[in-house]
mmCIF file of C-alpha atoms in Angstrom:
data_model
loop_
_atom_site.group_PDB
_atom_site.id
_atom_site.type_symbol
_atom_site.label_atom_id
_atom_site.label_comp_id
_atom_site.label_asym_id
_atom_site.label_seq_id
_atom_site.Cartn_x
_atom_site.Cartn_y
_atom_site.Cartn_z
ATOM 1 C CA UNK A 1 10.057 -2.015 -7.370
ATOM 2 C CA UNK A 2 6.872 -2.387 -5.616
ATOM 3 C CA UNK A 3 5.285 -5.698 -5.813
ATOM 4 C CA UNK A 4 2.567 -6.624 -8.171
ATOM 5 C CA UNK A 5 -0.685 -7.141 -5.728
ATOM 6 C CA UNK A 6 -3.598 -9.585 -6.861
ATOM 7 C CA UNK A 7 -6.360 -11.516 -5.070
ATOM 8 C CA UNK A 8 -3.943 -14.646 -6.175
ATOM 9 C CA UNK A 9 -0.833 -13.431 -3.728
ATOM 10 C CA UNK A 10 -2.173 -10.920 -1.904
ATOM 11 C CA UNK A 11 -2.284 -13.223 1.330
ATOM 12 C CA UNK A 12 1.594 -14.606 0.377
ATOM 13 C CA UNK A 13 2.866 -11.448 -0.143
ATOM 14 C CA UNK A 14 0.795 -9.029 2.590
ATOM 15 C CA UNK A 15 -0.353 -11.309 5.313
ATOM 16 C CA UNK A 16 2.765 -12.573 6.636
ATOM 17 C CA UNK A 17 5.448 -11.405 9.049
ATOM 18 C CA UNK A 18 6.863 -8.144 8.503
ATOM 19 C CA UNK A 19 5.544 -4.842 7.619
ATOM 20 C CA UNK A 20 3.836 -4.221 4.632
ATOM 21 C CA UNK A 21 2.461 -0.692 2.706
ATOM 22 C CA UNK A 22 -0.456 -2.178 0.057
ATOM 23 C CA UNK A 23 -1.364 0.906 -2.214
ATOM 24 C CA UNK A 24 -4.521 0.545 -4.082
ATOM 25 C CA UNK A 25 -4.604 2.496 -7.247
ATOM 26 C CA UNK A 26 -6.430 3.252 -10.018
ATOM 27 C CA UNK A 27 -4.533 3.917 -13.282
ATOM 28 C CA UNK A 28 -6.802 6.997 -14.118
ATOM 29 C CA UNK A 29 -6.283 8.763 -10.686
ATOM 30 C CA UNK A 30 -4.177 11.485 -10.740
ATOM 31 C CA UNK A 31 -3.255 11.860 -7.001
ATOM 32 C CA UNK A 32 -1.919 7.641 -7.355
ATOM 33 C CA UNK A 33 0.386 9.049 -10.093
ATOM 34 C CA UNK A 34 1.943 11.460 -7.541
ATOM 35 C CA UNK A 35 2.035 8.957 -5.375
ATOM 36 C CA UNK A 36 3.965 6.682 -6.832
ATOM 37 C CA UNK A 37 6.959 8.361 -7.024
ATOM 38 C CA UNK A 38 7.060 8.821 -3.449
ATOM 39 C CA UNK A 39 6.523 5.276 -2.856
ATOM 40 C CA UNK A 40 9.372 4.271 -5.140
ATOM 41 C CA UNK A 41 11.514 6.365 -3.045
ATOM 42 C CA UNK A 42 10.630 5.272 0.331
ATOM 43 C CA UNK A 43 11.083 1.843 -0.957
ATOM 44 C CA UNK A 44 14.892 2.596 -1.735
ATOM 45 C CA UNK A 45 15.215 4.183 1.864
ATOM 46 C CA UNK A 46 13.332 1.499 3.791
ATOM 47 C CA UNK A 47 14.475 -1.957 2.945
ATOM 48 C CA UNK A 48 12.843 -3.701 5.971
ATOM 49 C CA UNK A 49 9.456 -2.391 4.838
ATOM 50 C CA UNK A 50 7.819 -4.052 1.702
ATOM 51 C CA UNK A 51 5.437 -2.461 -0.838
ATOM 52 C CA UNK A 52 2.882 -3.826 -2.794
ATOM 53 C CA UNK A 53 0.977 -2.178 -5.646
ATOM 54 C CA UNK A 54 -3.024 -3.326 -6.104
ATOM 55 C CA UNK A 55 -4.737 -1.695 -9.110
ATOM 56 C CA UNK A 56 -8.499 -1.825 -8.322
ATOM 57 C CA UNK A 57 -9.715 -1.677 -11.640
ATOM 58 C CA UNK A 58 -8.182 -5.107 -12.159
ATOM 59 C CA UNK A 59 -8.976 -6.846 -8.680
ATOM 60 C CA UNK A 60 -12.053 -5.291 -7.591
ATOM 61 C CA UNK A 61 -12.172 -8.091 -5.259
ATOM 62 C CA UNK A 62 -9.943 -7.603 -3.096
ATOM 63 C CA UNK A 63 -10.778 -4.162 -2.851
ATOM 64 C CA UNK A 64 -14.049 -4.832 -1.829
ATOM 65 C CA UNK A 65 -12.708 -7.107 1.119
ATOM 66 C CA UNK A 66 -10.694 -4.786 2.353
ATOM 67 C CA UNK A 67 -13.368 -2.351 1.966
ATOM 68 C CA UNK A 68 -11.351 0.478 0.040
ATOM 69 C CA UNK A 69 -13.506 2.726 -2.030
ATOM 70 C CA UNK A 70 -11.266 5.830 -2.858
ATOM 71 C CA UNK A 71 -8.063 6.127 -3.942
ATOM 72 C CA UNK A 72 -5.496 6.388 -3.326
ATOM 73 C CA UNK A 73 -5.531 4.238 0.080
ATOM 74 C CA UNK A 74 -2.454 2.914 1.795
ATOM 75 C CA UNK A 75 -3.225 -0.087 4.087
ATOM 76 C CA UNK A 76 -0.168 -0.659 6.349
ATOM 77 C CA UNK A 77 0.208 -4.195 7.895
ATOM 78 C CA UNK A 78 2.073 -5.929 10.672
ATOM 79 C CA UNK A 79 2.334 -9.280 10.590
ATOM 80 C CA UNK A 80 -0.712 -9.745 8.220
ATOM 81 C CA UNK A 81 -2.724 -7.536 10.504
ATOM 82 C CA UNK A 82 -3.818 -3.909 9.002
ATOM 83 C CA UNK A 83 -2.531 -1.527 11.717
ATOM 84 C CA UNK A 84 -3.376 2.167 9.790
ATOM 85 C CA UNK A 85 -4.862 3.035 6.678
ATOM 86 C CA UNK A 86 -4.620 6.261 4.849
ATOM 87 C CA UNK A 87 -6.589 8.123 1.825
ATOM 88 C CA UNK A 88 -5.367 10.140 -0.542
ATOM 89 C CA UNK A 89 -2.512 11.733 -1.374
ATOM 90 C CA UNK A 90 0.077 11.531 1.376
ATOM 91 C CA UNK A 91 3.492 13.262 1.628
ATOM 92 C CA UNK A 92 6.617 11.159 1.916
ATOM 93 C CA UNK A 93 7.259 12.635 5.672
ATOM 94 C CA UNK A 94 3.813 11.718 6.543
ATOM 95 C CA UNK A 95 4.400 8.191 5.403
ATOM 96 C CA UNK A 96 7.760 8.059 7.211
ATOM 97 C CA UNK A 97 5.610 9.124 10.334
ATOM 98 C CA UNK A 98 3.106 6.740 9.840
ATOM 99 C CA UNK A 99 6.108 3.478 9.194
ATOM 100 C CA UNK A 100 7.890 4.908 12.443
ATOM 101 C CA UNK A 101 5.069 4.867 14.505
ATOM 102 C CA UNK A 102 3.936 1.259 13.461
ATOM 103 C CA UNK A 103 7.216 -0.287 13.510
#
């Protein structure tokens, strides 16, 4: 499961070594809901890849820092530097594109 994201671990759980997918997310947008199942799965497949799950209504914050202002937006970093971002809606074999190409 996707890890819980927050302005109190963000930086321990994102900004280290490794890749990392942060998905900010809004409980009320549909496209995050369809999302989410395709991040669940690629999270089974890709076990050197970690996810992280940032609701914005609850940590405007960091949000704002990272300067996301629709969602759904994927950040993608490597070794606690963003490499790619994406908005909206992705499919699955877009994603595994996007991991690929970063990795």
């Amino acid at each position: 499961m996707a890890v819980k994201l927050s302005k109190d671990n963000f930086e321990a759980e994102v900004l280290k070594e490794g890749i990392v997918v942060a998905d900010f997310y809004s409980d009320s947008c549909i496209p995050c809901k369809r999302m989410s199942p395709v991040i669940a799965e690629l999270e089974e497949e890709l076990t050197d890849v970690k996810f992280g799950k940032l609701n914005i209504n609850f940590d405007s914050e960091t949000a704002e820092k990272y300067g996301v202002s629709s969602v759904p937006t994927l950040i993608f970093f490597r070794s606690g530097e963003e490499v790619l971002r994406l908005q909206g809606a992705q499919k699955k074999s877009q994603l595994l594109e996007a991991i690929n190409n970063i990795k």
